[in-house]
Coordinates of C-alpha atoms and ligand atoms in Angstrom, one line a residue:
M1 CA -9.7 -9.5 -24.8
H2 CA -8.1 -11.7 -22.9
Q3 CA -5.7 -9.1 -20.2
S4 CA -1.7 -10.5 -19.4
L5 CA -0.8 -11.3 -16.0
S6 CA 1.6 -9.4 -14.1
P7 CA 3.9 -11.2 -12.9
C8 CA 2.1 -11.3 -9.3
Q9 CA -1.1 -10.8 -10.1
I10 CA -3.8 -13.1 -8.6
D11 CA -4.7 -15.1 -11.5
P12 CA -9.1 -15.5 -10.3
V13 CA -9.1 -18.7 -12.4
R14 CA -6.3 -20.5 -10.2
L15 CA -7.9 -18.8 -6.9
H16 CA -11.3 -20.7 -8.2
V17 CA -10.0 -23.9 -8.7
L18 CA -8.4 -23.8 -5.1
L19 CA -11.5 -22.5 -3.5
G20 CA -13.4 -25.4 -4.6
Q21 CA -16.8 -25.3 -3.0
A22 CA -16.5 -22.1 -1.4
S23 CA -15.4 -20.5 -4.7
R24 CA -20.2 -19.9 -5.5
R25 CA -19.4 -17.9 -2.5
F26 CA -16.9 -14.7 -3.7
S27 CA -16.3 -13.1 -6.7
V28 CA -13.3 -12.2 -7.8
E29 CA -11.7 -9.1 -9.7
T30 CA -7.9 -8.5 -9.7
L31 CA -6.2 -5.4 -10.0
R32 CA -2.5 -4.5 -10.8
E33 CA -2.8 -0.9 -8.7
C34 CA -5.9 0.8 -7.2
S35 CA -5.5 4.1 -5.1
S36 CA -7.0 1.2 -2.1
T37 CA -8.9 -2.4 -2.6
S38 CA -10.9 -0.1 0.7
T39 CA -11.8 3.1 -1.6
L40 CA -12.7 1.5 -3.9
L41 CA -14.7 -1.2 -2.4
L42 CA -16.9 1.1 -0.7
E43 CA -18.0 3.3 -3.4
R44 CA -18.7 -0.2 -5.3
A45 CA -20.5 -1.2 -2.2
R46 CA -23.0 1.8 -2.5
Q47 CA -23.3 1.1 -6.0
A48 CA -25.1 -2.0 -4.7
A49 CA -22.3 -4.8 -5.6
P50 CA -23.3 -7.8 -4.1
S51 CA -22.1 -9.8 -1.5
G52 CA -19.0 -12.1 -2.0
L53 CA -16.7 -9.4 -3.9
L54 CA -13.6 -9.5 -3.5
L55 CA -10.8 -6.9 -4.5
V56 CA -6.9 -7.8 -4.5
A57 CA -4.6 -5.6 -5.6
D58 CA -1.2 -5.3 -6.6
R59 CA -0.5 -2.6 -6.0
Q60 CA -1.8 0.3 -3.7
T61 CA -0.9 3.6 -4.1
A62 CA -3.0 5.3 -1.1
G63 CA -2.7 1.7 1.0
R64 CA -5.2 2.7 4.4
G65 CA -5.0 1.9 7.6
R66 CA -7.2 2.7 11.2
R67 CA -7.4 6.8 11.4
G68 CA -6.4 7.6 8.1
R69 CA -2.9 6.2 8.6
R70 CA -1.2 5.0 5.9
W71 CA -0.7 0.9 4.6
L72 CA 2.7 -0.1 2.9
S73 CA 2.8 -3.0 0.5
S74 CA 4.5 -4.0 -2.5
P75 CA 3.1 -6.5 -4.8
E76 CA 6.3 -8.9 -5.1
G77 CA 6.7 -8.8 -1.0
A78 CA 1.9 -8.4 0.1
L79 CA -1.5 -10.0 0.0
T80 CA -3.3 -6.6 0.3
F81 CA -7.0 -7.4 -0.6
S82 CA -11.3 -5.8 0.5
L83 CA -14.5 -8.7 0.6
L84 CA -17.3 -7.2 0.5
W85 CA -20.0 -9.0 3.1
R86 CA -24.0 -7.9 3.6
F87 CA -25.3 -8.7 6.5
A88 CA -28.9 -8.5 8.0
G89 CA -29.5 -6.6 10.9
N90 CA -28.2 -3.3 12.5
V91 CA -24.7 -2.3 13.4
A92 CA -25.0 -3.4 17.1
Q93 CA -25.3 -7.4 15.7
L94 CA -22.2 -6.3 14.2
A95 CA -20.1 -5.3 17.2
G96 CA -16.4 -7.5 17.2
L97 CA -16.6 -7.9 13.8
S98 CA -13.0 -6.4 13.1
L99 CA -12.1 -9.1 16.5
A100 CA -14.2 -12.2 14.4
V101 CA -12.0 -11.5 11.6
G102 CA -8.9 -11.8 13.1
V103 CA -9.6 -15.3 13.6
A104 CA -10.5 -16.5 11.1
V105 CA -6.8 -14.5 9.4
A106 CA -5.0 -16.6 12.3
R107 CA -7.2 -20.2 11.2
A108 CA -5.2 -19.5 7.2
L109 CA -2.4 -19.0 8.8
E110 CA -2.0 -21.6 10.6
A111 CA -3.4 -24.1 8.0
S112 CA -0.6 -22.3 5.9
G113 CA 2.0 -23.1 8.6
V114 CA 2.9 -20.6 10.5
S115 CA 2.3 -21.4 13.7
K116 CA 2.1 -18.7 16.8
I117 CA 0.2 -16.3 15.8
G118 CA -0.7 -13.2 17.8
L119 CA -3.8 -11.2 17.7
K120 CA -3.5 -7.1 19.5
W121 CA -7.0 -6.1 20.1
P122 CA -8.5 -4.2 18.4
N123 CA -6.7 -5.5 14.2
D124 CA -3.8 -6.6 14.2
I125 CA -2.0 -9.9 13.1
L126 CA 1.4 -10.3 15.0
F127 CA 4.1 -13.0 15.2
D128 CA 6.7 -13.7 16.9
G129 CA 6.4 -9.5 18.4
G130 CA 6.0 -7.9 15.0
K131 CA 2.8 -6.0 12.8
L132 CA 2.9 -9.5 9.9
G133 CA -0.9 -7.6 9.3
G134 CA -3.9 -5.5 9.7
I135 CA -7.2 -5.9 9.6
L136 CA -9.7 -2.5 8.8
V137 CA -13.3 -3.2 9.0
E138 CA -15.6 -0.5 7.5
L139 CA -19.2 -0.9 8.2
E140 CA -22.2 0.9 6.7
S141 CA -26.2 0.9 7.1
A142 CA -27.7 0.2 3.6
P143 CA -31.8 -0.6 3.1
G144 CA -33.0 -3.0 6.0
S145 CA -29.3 -4.1 6.5
M146 CA -25.6 -3.6 6.6
L147 CA -22.2 -3.9 4.8
A148 CA -19.0 -4.5 5.6
V149 CA -15.7 -4.0 3.5
I150 CA -13.2 -5.9 5.7
G151 CA -9.7 -4.9 4.3
I152 CA -6.9 -7.5 5.3
G153 CA -2.8 -6.2 4.0
L154 CA -0.3 -9.4 5.4
N155 CA 3.3 -9.2 4.7
L156 CA 4.8 -11.8 3.1
Q157 CA 7.7 -9.9 2.8
L158 CA 9.6 -6.9 5.5
P159 CA 8.2 -3.4 4.4
A160 CA 11.3 -1.3 3.4
A161 CA 12.6 0.2 6.5
D162 CA 13.1 3.6 4.5
T163 CA 9.6 4.0 3.6
E164 CA 8.4 4.2 6.6
E165 CA 8.4 4.9 10.5
F166 CA 7.0 2.8 12.0
L167 CA 4.9 2.3 14.9
H168 CA 5.6 -1.4 15.7
R169 CA 8.1 -3.6 14.5
P170 CA 6.8 -5.2 11.4
A171 CA 6.6 -9.4 10.7
A172 CA 6.8 -11.6 7.5
L173 CA 6.0 -14.7 6.7
A174 CA 9.4 -14.9 5.4
Q175 CA 10.7 -15.0 8.7
A176 CA 7.8 -17.7 9.5
L177 CA 7.9 -20.0 6.6
S178 CA 10.7 -21.4 4.2
P179 CA 9.5 -21.3 1.7
V180 CA 6.7 -18.5 1.1
P181 CA 3.7 -19.9 0.7
D182 CA 2.7 -19.2 -3.2
R183 CA -0.4 -16.2 -2.8
H184 CA -2.7 -17.8 -4.2
Q185 CA -3.3 -20.8 -2.2
L186 CA -2.1 -18.6 1.2
L187 CA -5.3 -16.4 -0.5
A188 CA -7.7 -18.8 -0.6
Q189 CA -7.4 -20.2 2.5
L190 CA -7.3 -16.8 4.0
L191 CA -12.0 -16.8 1.7
I192 CA -12.7 -20.1 2.8
E193 CA -11.5 -19.6 6.7
L194 CA -13.6 -16.0 6.4
A195 CA -16.4 -17.9 5.1
A196 CA -16.4 -19.6 7.2
I197 CA -16.7 -17.5 10.1
L198 CA -18.4 -14.7 8.7
D199 CA -21.5 -17.5 8.3
R200 CA -21.3 -18.2 12.2
F201 CA -21.1 -14.5 13.5
S202 CA -23.8 -14.0 11.3
A203 CA -25.6 -17.0 13.0
A204 CA -23.5 -16.3 16.1
G205 CA -22.5 -13.4 16.8
F206 CA -18.7 -12.8 18.5
S207 CA -19.6 -14.4 21.2
A208 CA -19.3 -17.8 19.3
L209 CA -15.9 -17.1 18.6
R210 CA -14.6 -15.6 21.5
D211 CA -12.4 -18.6 23.2
E212 CA -10.8 -18.4 20.1
W213 CA -9.8 -14.9 20.2
Q214 CA -8.8 -15.6 23.8
A215 CA -6.8 -17.7 22.6
H216 CA -4.7 -15.7 20.4
H217 CA -4.9 -12.9 22.7
V218 CA -0.9 -11.5 22.5
W219 CA -1.4 -9.0 26.5
Q220 CA -4.4 -11.4 28.0
D221 CA -3.6 -11.2 32.0
R222 CA -0.9 -8.3 31.2
Q223 CA -0.4 -4.9 32.9
V224 CA -1.2 -2.8 29.8
R225 CA -2.3 1.5 28.6
L226 CA -4.5 2.7 26.3
L227 CA -4.0 5.9 24.8
N228 CA -6.6 8.2 22.9
G229 CA -4.8 9.7 20.5
G230 CA -1.9 9.4 22.2
L231 CA -2.5 10.5 25.7
L232 CA -3.3 7.9 28.3
D233 CA -7.2 7.0 28.6
R234 CA -6.5 4.6 31.4
E235 CA -4.3 1.9 32.5
G236 CA -4.6 -1.9 34.3
I237 CA -5.2 -5.3 33.7
C238 CA -6.1 -6.4 30.4
L239 CA -8.6 -9.2 30.8
G240 CA -9.2 -9.7 26.8
A241 CA -12.6 -8.9 25.0
D242 CA -16.2 -9.2 26.2
A243 CA -19.0 -11.2 24.1
D244 CA -19.3 -7.3 21.8
G245 CA -15.9 -7.5 21.1
A246 CA -15.1 -4.9 23.5
L247 CA -12.0 -4.7 25.5
L248 CA -11.9 -5.9 29.2
L249 CA -9.5 -3.8 31.5
R250 CA -9.0 -4.1 35.3
T251 CA -8.5 -0.9 36.4
A252 CA -8.6 0.4 40.7
T253 CA -11.7 1.0 40.1
G254 CA -13.7 -1.8 38.6
I255 CA -13.5 -4.5 35.0
E256 CA -14.3 -1.3 32.8
R257 CA -15.1 -2.0 28.9
C258 CA -14.0 -0.2 26.0
L259 CA -15.1 -0.2 22.6
S260 CA -13.5 2.9 21.0
G261 CA -12.4 2.2 18.1
D262 CA -9.8 5.0 18.5
L263 CA -7.7 3.3 21.4
S264 CA -4.4 1.8 20.9
L265 CA -3.6 -0.3 23.3
R266 CA 0.5 -0.5 24.4
A267 CA 2.4 -2.4 27.4
A268 CA 2.6 -1.2 30.2
Ligands
ATP301 P1 -2.6 0.8 17.2 O1 -2.0 0.3 18.2 O2 -2.4 1.9 17.7 O3 -4.0 0.2 16.5 P2 -1.2 -0.1 14.3 O4 0.2 0.4 14.3 O5 -1.9 -0.8 14.7 O6 -1.1 0.8 16.1 P3 -2.8 0.4 12.4 O7 -3.6 2.3 13.0 O8 -4.2 -0.7 13.2 O9 -2.1 1.3 14.1 O10 -1.7 0.6 11.5 C1 -1.2 1.4 11.1 C2 0.2 1.4 11.2 O11 0.5 0.1 10.2 C3 0.6 2.4 10.5 O12 1.1 3.9 10.6 C4 2.1 1.8 10.1 O13 3.1 2.5 11.7 C5 2.0 0.2 9.7 N1 2.8 -0.2 9.6 C6 1.8 0.5 7.5 N2 2.4 -0.4 6.3 C7 2.1 -1.8 7.5 C8 3.2 -2.9 7.0 N3 3.5 -3.7 6.2 N4 3.6 -3.8 7.8 C9 3.7 -3.7 9.5 N5 3.3 -2.0 9.9 C10 2.8 -1.5 9.1
BTN302 C1 -4.2 -1.8 10.4 O1 -3.9 -2.1 10.9 O2 -4.4 -1.0 10.5 C2 -5.4 -2.5 9.3 C3 -4.3 -2.0 7.8 C4 -5.6 -3.0 6.2 C5 -4.7 -2.5 5.2 C6 -5.3 -3.4 4.4 S1 -5.1 -3.7 2.4 C7 -5.7 -3.9 2.0 C8 -6.8 -2.6 2.9 N1 -6.7 -1.8 1.7 C9 -6.8 -0.9 1.7 O3 -6.3 0.5 1.9 N2 -6.3 -0.9 3.5 C10 -7.2 -2.3 3.6

């Protein structure tokens, strides 16, 4: 039976048309409400769901950021989705995947008319110094391969200020573009860029995308502090990312590579 779509819900048929050639790479499921598209997709991935499965939700009741932090969104004010992608090889070959996804998001937003998208290691999408979106990449090994659940949340409108004490000031596409792009067009553009980037990443790793990431990197050559669990871990000049996606810091003792996903980058 045909289920009627809520006003905000993505229409898979319309998305299919906008995706054109790229539509064969994805199978799209839209949900009015779920806990978290990433939580749900991880469960589906463990039950052998195919690469390219995309879950898009109007409303998440338990949207997740890194380290169990909350991700807030409203149906009319955000785009929240997760994509399952399977890779040959082992976990080492997926180093820098979160950064590569950032490049795809930057390309898609710039193609949609936003200029000056910034990327912050390891997973933030910035506009005008505020957090426009976030990327949550979760990896698991499967027999002879790896799977990645790539969760992306983007603010079309600013999230309500009274709902959370934000660590960083949020930003929204509405501050960059008027009118805000149609959600179907935006999602199609994001998926087209993601397919291209994920192919490139599978073939050549993050090193092939590093220059483009660096070009968007907001802390390049600036004095920064790295926090671990809120405490100062290291301090130095941020040199960007290396070919494996590790953050490079010039400290008093030389150039250090920082890989842990538990680290948070701040201005010094
Ligand atoms: P870090 O520098 O440690 O990565 P972060 O703020 O980027 O800090 P994440 O775990 O990546 O932390 O993202 C989750 C955080 O994002 C939440 O703790 C909250 O402060 C913030 N947040 C939640 N929802 C939104 C939103 N819609 N827009 C902007 N920021 C949000
Ligand atoms: C971050 O900045 O920490 C990452 C935020 C990622 C949010 C997206 S929204 C779609 C997907 N489902 C989730 O629960 N999280 C990701």
